[in-house]
Coordinates of C-alpha atoms in Angstrom, one line a residue:
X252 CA 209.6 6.4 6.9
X253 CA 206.9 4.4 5.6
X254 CA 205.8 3.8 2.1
X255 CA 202.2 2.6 1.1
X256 CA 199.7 2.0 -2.0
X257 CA 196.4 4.2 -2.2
X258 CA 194.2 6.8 -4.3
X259 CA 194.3 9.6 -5.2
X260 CA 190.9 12.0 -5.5
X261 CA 190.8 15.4 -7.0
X262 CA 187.6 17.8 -5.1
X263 CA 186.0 20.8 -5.8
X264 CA 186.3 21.8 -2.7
X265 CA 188.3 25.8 -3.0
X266 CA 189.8 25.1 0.5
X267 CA 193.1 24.0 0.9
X268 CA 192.2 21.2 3.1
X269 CA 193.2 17.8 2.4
X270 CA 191.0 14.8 3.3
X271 CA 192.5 11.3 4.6
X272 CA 191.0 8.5 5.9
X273 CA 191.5 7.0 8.5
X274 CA 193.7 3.4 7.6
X275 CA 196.3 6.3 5.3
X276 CA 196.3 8.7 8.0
X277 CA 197.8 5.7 10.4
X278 CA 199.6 4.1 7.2
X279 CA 201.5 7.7 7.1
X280 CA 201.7 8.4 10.8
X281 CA 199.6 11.2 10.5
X282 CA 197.5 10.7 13.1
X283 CA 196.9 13.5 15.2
X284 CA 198.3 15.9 12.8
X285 CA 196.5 19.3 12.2
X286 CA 198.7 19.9 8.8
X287 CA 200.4 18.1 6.2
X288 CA 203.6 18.8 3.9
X289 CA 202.8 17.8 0.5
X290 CA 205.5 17.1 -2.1
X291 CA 205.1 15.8 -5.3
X292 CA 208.6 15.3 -7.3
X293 CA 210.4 18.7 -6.6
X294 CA 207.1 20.9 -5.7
X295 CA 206.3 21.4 -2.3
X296 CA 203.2 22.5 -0.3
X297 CA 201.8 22.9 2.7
X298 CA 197.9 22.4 3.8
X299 CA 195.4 22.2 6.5
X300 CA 194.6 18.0 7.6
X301 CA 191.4 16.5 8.1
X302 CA 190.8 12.7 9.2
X303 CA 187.8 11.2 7.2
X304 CA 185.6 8.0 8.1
X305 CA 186.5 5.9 5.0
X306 CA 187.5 2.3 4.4
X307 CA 190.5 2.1 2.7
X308 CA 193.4 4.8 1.7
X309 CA 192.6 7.7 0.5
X310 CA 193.7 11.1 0.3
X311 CA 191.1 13.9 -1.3
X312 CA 193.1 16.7 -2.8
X313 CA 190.7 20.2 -3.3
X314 CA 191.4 22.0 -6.4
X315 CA 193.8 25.0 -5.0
X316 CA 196.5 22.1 -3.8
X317 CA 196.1 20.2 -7.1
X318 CA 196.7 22.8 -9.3
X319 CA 199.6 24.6 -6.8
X320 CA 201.3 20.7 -6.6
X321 CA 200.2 20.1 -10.7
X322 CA 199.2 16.7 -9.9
X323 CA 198.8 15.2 -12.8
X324 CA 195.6 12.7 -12.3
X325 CA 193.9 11.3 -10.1
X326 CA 194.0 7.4 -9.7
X327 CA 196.1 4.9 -7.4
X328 CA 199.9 5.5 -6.5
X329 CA 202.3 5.0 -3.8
X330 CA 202.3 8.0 -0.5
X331 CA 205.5 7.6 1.8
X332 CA 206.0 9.4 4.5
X333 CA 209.3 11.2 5.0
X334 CA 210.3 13.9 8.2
X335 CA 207.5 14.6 10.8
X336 CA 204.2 15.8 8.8
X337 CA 205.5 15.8 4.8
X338 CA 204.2 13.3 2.8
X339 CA 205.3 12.7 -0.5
X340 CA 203.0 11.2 -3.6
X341 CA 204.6 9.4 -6.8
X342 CA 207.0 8.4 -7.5
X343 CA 206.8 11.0 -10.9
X344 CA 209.1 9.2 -13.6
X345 CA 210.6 11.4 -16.5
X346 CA 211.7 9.2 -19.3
X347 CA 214.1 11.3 -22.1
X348 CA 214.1 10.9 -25.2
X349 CA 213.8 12.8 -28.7
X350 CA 212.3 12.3 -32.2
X351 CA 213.1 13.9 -35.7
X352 CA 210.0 15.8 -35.8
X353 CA 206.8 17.6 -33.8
X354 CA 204.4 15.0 -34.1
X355 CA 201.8 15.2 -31.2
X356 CA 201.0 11.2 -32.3
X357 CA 204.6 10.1 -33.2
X358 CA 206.9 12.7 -31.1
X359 CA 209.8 9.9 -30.5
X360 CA 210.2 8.9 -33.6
X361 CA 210.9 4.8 -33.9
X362 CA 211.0 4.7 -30.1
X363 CA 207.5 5.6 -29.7
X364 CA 206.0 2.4 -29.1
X365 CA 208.5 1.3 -26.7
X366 CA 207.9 4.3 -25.0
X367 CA 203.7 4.0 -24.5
X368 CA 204.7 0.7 -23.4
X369 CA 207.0 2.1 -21.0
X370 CA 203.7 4.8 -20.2
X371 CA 201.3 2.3 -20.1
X372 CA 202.7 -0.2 -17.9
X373 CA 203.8 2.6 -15.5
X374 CA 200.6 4.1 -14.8
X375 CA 199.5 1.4 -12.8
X376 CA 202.0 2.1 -10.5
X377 CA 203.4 6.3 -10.7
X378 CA 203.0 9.5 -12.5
X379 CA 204.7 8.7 -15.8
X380 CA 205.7 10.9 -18.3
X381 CA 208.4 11.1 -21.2
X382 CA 209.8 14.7 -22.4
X383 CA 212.2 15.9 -24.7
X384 CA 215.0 17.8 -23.9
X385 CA 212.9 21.2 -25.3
X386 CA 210.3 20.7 -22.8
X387 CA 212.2 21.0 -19.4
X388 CA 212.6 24.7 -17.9
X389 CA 214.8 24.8 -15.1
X390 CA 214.0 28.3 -14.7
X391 CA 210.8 27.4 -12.9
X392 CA 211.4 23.8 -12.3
X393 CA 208.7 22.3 -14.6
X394 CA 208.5 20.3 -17.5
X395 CA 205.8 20.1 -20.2
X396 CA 205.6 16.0 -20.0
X397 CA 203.5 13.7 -22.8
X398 CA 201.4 11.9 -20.5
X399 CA 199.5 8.5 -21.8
X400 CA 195.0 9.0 -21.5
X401 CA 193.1 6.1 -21.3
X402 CA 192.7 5.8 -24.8
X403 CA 196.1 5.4 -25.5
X404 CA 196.6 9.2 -26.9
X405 CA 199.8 11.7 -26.0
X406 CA 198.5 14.6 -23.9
X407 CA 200.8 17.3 -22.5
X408 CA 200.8 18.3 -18.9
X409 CA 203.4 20.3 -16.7
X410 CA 204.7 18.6 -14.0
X411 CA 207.8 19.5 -11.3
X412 CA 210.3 18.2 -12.2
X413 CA 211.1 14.5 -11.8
X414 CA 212.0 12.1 -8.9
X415 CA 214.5 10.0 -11.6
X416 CA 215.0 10.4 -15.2
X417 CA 215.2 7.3 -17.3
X418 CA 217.6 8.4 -20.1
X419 CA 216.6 6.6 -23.5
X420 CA 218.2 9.9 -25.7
X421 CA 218.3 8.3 -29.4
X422 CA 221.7 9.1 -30.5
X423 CA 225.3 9.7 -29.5
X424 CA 224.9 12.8 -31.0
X425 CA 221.9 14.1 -29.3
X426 CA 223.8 13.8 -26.5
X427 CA 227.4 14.9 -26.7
X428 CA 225.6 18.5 -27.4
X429 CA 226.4 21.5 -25.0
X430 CA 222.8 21.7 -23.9
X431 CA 222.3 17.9 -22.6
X432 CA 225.4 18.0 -21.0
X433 CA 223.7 21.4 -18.9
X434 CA 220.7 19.2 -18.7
X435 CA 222.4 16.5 -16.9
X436 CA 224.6 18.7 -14.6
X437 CA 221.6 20.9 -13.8
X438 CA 219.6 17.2 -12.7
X439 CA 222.8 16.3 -10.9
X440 CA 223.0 19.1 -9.1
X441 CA 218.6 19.0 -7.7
X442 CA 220.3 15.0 -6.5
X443 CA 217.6 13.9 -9.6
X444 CA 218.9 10.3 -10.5
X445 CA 219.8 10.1 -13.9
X446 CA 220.0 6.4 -15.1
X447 CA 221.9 5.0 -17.9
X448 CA 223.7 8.4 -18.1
X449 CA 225.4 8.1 -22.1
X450 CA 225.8 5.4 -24.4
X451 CA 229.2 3.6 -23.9
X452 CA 232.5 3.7 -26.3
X453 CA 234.0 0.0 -26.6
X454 CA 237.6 1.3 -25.6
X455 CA 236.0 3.2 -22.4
X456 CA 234.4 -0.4 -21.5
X457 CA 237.8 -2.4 -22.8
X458 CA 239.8 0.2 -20.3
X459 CA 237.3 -0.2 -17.3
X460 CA 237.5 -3.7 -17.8
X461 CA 241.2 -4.7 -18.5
X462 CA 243.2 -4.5 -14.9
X463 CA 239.9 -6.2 -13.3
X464 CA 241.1 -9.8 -12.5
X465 CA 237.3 -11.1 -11.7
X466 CA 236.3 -10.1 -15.6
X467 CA 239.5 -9.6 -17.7
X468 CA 239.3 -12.7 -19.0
X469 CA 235.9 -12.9 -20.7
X470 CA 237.2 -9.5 -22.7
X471 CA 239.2 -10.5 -26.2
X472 CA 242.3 -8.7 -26.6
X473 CA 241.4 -5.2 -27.7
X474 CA 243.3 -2.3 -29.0
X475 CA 242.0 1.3 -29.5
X476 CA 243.7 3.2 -32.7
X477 CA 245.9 0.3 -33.8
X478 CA 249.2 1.3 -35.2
X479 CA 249.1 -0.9 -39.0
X480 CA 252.2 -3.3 -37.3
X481 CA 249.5 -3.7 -34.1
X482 CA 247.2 -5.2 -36.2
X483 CA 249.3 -7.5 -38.3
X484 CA 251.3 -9.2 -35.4
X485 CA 247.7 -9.8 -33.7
X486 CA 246.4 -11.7 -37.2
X487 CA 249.6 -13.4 -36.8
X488 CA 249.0 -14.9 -34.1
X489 CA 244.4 -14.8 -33.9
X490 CA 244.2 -15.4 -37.4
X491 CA 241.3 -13.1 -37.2
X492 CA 240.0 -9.5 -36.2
X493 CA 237.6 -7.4 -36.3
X494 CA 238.2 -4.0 -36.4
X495 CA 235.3 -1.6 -35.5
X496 CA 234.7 2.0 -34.9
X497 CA 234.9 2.3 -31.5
X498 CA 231.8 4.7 -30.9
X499 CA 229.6 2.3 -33.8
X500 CA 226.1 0.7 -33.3
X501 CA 224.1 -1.6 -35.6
X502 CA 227.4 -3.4 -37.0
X503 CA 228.2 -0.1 -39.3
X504 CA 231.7 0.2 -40.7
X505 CA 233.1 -3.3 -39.1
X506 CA 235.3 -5.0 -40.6
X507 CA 236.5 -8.9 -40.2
X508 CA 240.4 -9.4 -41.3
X509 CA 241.5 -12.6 -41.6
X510 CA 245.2 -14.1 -42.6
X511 CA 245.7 -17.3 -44.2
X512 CA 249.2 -18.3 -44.3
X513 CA 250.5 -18.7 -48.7
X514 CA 247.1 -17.6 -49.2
X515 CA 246.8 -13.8 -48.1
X516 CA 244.5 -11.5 -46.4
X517 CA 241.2 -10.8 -46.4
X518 CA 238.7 -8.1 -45.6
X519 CA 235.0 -8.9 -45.0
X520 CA 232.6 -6.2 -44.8
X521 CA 229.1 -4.9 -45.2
X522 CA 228.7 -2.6 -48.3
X523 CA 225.4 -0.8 -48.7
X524 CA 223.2 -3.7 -48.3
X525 CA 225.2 -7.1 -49.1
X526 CA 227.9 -8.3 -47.8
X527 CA 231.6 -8.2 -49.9
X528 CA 234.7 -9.8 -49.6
X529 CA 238.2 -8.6 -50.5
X530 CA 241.7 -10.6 -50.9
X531 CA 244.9 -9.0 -50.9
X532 CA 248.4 -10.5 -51.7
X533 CA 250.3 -8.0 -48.7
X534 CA 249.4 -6.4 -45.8
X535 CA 250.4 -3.1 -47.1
X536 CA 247.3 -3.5 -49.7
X537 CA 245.1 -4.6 -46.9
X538 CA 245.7 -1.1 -45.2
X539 CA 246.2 1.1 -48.3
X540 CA 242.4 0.1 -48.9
X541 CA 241.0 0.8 -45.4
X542 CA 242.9 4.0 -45.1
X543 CA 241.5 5.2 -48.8
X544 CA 238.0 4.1 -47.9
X545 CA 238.2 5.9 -43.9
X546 CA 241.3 8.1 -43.8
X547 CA 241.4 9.7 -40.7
X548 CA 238.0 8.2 -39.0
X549 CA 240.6 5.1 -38.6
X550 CA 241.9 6.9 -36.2
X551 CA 238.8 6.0 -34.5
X552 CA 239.1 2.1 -34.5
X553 CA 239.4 -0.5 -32.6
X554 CA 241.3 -3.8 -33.3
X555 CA 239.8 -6.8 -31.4
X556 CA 241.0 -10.8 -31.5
X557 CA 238.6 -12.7 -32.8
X558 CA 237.0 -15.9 -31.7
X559 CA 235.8 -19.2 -33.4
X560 CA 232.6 -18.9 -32.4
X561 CA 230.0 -21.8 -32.2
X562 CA 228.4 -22.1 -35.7
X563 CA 225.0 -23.4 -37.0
X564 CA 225.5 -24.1 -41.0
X565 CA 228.7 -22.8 -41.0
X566 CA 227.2 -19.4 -39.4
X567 CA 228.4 -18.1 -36.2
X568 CA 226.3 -17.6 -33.7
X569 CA 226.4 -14.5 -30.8
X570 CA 223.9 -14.0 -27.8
X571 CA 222.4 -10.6 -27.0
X572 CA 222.1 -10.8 -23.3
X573 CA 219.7 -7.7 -21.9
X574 CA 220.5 -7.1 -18.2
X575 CA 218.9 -4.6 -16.0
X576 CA 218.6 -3.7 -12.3
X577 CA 215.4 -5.3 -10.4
X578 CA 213.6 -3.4 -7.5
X579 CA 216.4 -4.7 -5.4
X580 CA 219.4 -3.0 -7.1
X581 CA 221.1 -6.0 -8.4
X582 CA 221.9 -7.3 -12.2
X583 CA 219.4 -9.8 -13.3
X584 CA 219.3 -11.4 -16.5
X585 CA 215.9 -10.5 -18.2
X586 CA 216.6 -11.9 -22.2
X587 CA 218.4 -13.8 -24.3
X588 CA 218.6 -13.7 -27.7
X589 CA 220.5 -15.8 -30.1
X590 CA 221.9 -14.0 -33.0
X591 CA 222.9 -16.3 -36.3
X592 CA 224.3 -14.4 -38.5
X593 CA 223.6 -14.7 -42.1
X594 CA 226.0 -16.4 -45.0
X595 CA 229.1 -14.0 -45.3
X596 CA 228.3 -11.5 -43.1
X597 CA 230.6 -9.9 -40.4
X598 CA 228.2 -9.4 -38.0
X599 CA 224.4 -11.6 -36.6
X600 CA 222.8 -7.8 -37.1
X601 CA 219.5 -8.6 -38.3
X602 CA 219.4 -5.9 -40.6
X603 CA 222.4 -7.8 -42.5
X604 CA 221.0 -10.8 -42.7
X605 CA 220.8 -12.5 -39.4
X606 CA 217.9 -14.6 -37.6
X607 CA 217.3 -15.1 -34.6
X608 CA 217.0 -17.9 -32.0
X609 CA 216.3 -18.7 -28.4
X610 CA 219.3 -19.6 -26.6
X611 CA 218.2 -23.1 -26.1
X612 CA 217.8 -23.8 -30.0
X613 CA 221.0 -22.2 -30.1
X614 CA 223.3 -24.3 -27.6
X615 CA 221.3 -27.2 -27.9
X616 CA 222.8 -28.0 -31.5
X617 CA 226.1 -27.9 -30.2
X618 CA 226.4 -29.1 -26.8
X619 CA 223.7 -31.4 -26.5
X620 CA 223.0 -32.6 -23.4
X621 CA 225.3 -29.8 -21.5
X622 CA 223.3 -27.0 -23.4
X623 CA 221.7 -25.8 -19.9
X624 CA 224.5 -25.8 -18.2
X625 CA 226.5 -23.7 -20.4
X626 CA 223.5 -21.2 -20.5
X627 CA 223.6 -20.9 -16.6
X628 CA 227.0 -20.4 -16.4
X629 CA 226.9 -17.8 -19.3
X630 CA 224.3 -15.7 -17.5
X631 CA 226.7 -16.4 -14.8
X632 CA 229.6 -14.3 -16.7
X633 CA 226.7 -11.8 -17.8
X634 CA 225.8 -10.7 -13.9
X635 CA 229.5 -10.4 -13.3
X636 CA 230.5 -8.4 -16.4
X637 CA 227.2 -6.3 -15.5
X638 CA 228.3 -5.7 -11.6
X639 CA 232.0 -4.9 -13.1
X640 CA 230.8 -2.4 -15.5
X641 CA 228.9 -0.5 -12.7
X642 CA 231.2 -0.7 -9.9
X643 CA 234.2 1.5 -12.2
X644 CA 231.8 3.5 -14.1
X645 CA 231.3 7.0 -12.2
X646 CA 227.2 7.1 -13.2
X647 CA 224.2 5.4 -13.2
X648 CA 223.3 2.4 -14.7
X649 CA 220.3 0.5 -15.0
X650 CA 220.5 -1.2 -18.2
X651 CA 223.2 -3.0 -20.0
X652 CA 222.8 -4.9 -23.4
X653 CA 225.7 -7.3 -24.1
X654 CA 227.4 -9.4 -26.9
X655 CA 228.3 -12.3 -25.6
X656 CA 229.9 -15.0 -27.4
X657 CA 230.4 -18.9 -26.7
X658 CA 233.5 -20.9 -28.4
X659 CA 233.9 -24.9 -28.4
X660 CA 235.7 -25.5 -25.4
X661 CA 232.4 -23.7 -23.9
X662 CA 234.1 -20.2 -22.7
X663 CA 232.4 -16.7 -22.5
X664 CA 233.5 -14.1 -24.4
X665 CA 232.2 -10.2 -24.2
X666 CA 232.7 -8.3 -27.2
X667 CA 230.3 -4.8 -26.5
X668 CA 228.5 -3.2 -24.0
X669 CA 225.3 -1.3 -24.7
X670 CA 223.8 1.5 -22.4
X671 CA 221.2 1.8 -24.2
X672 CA 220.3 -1.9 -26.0
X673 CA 218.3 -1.7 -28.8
X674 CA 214.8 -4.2 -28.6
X675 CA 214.8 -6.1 -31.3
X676 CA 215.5 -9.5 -29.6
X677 CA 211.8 -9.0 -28.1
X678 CA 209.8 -9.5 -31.3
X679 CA 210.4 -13.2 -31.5
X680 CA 207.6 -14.6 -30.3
X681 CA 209.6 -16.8 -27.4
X682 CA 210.4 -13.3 -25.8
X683 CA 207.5 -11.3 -25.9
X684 CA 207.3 -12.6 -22.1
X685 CA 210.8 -11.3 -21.7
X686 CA 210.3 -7.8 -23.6
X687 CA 207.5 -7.5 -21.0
X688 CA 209.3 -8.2 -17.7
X689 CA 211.8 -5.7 -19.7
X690 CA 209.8 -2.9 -19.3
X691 CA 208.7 -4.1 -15.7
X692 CA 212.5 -4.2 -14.5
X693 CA 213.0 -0.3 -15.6
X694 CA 210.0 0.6 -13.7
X695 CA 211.0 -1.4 -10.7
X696 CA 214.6 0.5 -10.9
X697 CA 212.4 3.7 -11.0
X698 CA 210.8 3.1 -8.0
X699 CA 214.1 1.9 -6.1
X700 CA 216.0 5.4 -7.4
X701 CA 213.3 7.6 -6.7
X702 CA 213.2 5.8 -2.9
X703 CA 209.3 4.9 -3.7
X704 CA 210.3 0.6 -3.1
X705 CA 210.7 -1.2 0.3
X706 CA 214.6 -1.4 0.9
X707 CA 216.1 -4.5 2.2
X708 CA 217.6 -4.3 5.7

């Protein structure tokens, strides 16, 4: 196999001859060839081969194999070579996702920006397209993709179907449905690499994570559907815990319970949009109130220890630490962003009331001097977490988001797992370099999936 970078010409010619010069015809070890298998994502065709005298790789496609392939555009991408005579052009990227309405200019709702980004920085390199799950039809193997023009506009064009799907689905319950679940078994079964496959429960990472000696012991001690004694013999003996729903994003419906010997309990929690505080002279009461304000969604929880967290003004501080794959395969640290959260909230969310910091402002108010260090050995814990996480989950990952936290005696702590991060951390304007490199890194694991990036030996 060999794998190179050249263009890509459309001709008017009605033949179905295609033209390549001479440098792509050796590039592709074509020379000498009367034909050519053509294969663009899960289309394939054959046609007649000439050699042309031209500097440089290029391959001229006339208009019969074009429209037969549905080659999306012209323009520069990567040919490789597979079995004697078949070359394939690409790679051609599907990223998934969904909106709350038809919009030809806002289709993705919220996550429309990142995905033009996503568009726009992949054209340079592959066909890219993103599609809802609407506008794939298995029954002829095509999908009706929004490609990016030059001027930065949706336009729809059918393409085969993918070499690798990025999944960036919006919601958990977009895709619990019966028809994404046929969507992903039908790509699993064409051997279409489906990357970061469903967002993650907490107790499904808690469980993957518990009886693995290298990790364990970054993980606080977690229970899934606490019985009411559970959670009073672990403030007992944490003093605090947060209990959160396990399947929960954006810090919705967490709750921080704290016990205060002679003094009482206490419930700390976001309501609406500020942030309230509850005391209660027993347990019992405690539980009364968060079984009257959930009832059976409880049921649903998770009990976690909690940790005395570095603080900044008496504020805790957390790290969102956005991993992802490289064109190598292997966990890389991308972006860090410190998360302060803001005065008596339970959570650094932005949305209730945090701020956020680079890592170095972050660490260097509390450990001085030793602030790098503790950063390198935090991204340290990250890549491990990251390669533990992917070596006991059964699919795809290619992107994890994590919540790291850092106590006074300088250890790691993971609290969640995203599979599906949100961005946020990006728009401060010390990680614009990083949101880029973000979106570089998902292309990269693209190309390595879709077998369209030299492999190491």
């Amino acid at each position: 196999m060999s794998l190179t970078f050249g263009n890509v010409h459309f001709t008017q010619q009605p033949q179905k001859v295609v033209y390549v010069s001479g440098a792509l015809m050796k590039n592709l070890n074509l020379s000498g060839k009367k034909s050519v298998q053509l294969r663009l994502g899960g289309e394939r065709m054959p046609a007649m081969l000439k050699p042309i005298n031209k500097s440089g790789k290029h391959l001229y496609l006339p208009t019969s194999v074009r429209k037969k392939m549905k080659v999306p555009s012209s323009g520069s991408v990567f040919l490789r070579s597979l079995q004697e005579g078949e070359v394939q052009i690409g790679p051609l990227i599907g990223v998934l996702s969904d909106g709350p309405t038809s919009s030809a200019q806002n289709p993705f709702g919220s996550r429309t920006d990142f995905i033009k980004q996503l568009l726009r920085a992949g054209n340079k390199k592959s066909y890219i397209f993103a599609f809802t799950p609407r506008d794939i039809h298995f029954e002829n193997d095509t999908v009706n993709g929004y490609f990016l023009n030059e001027a930065g506009r949706f336009i729809r064009k059918t393409v085969p179907l993918p070499d690798v799907v990025y999944n960036r689905l919006p919601s958990r319950r977009a895709e619990t449905s019966n028809s994404i679940n046929q969507l992903r078994e039908k790509l699993a079964r064409r051997r279409i690499p489906f990357f970061n496959w469903s967002f993650f429960n907490k107790s499904d990472i808690y469980r993957l994570l518990e009886h693995d000696n290298t990790v364990n012991r970054y993980v606080p001690e977690s229970i899934m559907n606490p019985a009411p004694e559970q959670i009073k013999e672990m403030l007992e003996r944490h003093s605090i815990v947060y209990y959160k729903p396990n399947s929960g994003s954006l810090g919705k419906g967490i709750y921080r319970l704290s016990y205060i010997p002679k003094s009482g309990y206490y419930a700390r929690y976001r309501n609406k949009d500020r942030n309230a505080l509850l005391r209660f002279k027993s347990f019992q009461s405690l539980m009364r109130t968060l079984q009257t304000r959930h009832g059976g969604q409880l049921r649903g929880y998770v009990a976690q220890q909690g940790i005395r967290l570095i603080e900044i003004d008496s504020c805790p501080i957390d790290f969102r630490f956005h991993m992802h794959k490289n064109g190598k395969n292997q966990w890389v640290v991308v972006g860090i962003g410190a998360k302060k959260s803001g005065k008596g909230s339970v959570t650094t969310h932005l949305k209730n009331g945090g701020s956020l910091l680079t890592p170095e402002q972050a660490l260097s108010r509390t450990f001085g001097a030793r602030s790098d260090e503790v950063l390198r050995n935090a991204k340290a814990v990250a890549i491990r977490l990251a390669e533990a996480i992917e070596l006991h989950h059964q699919h795809l990952i290619g992107e994890i988001g994590f919540d790291l936290g850092i106590d006074q005696d300088e250890k790691v702590w993971m609290f969640e797992a995203n599979a599906k991060p949100g961005r946020s951390i990006f728009k401060h304007p010390s990680l614009r370099a990083e949101g880029k490199a973000s979106v570089e890194h998902i292309l990269e694991h693209c190309l390595f999936l879709s077998k369209f990036r030299r492999r190491e030996v």
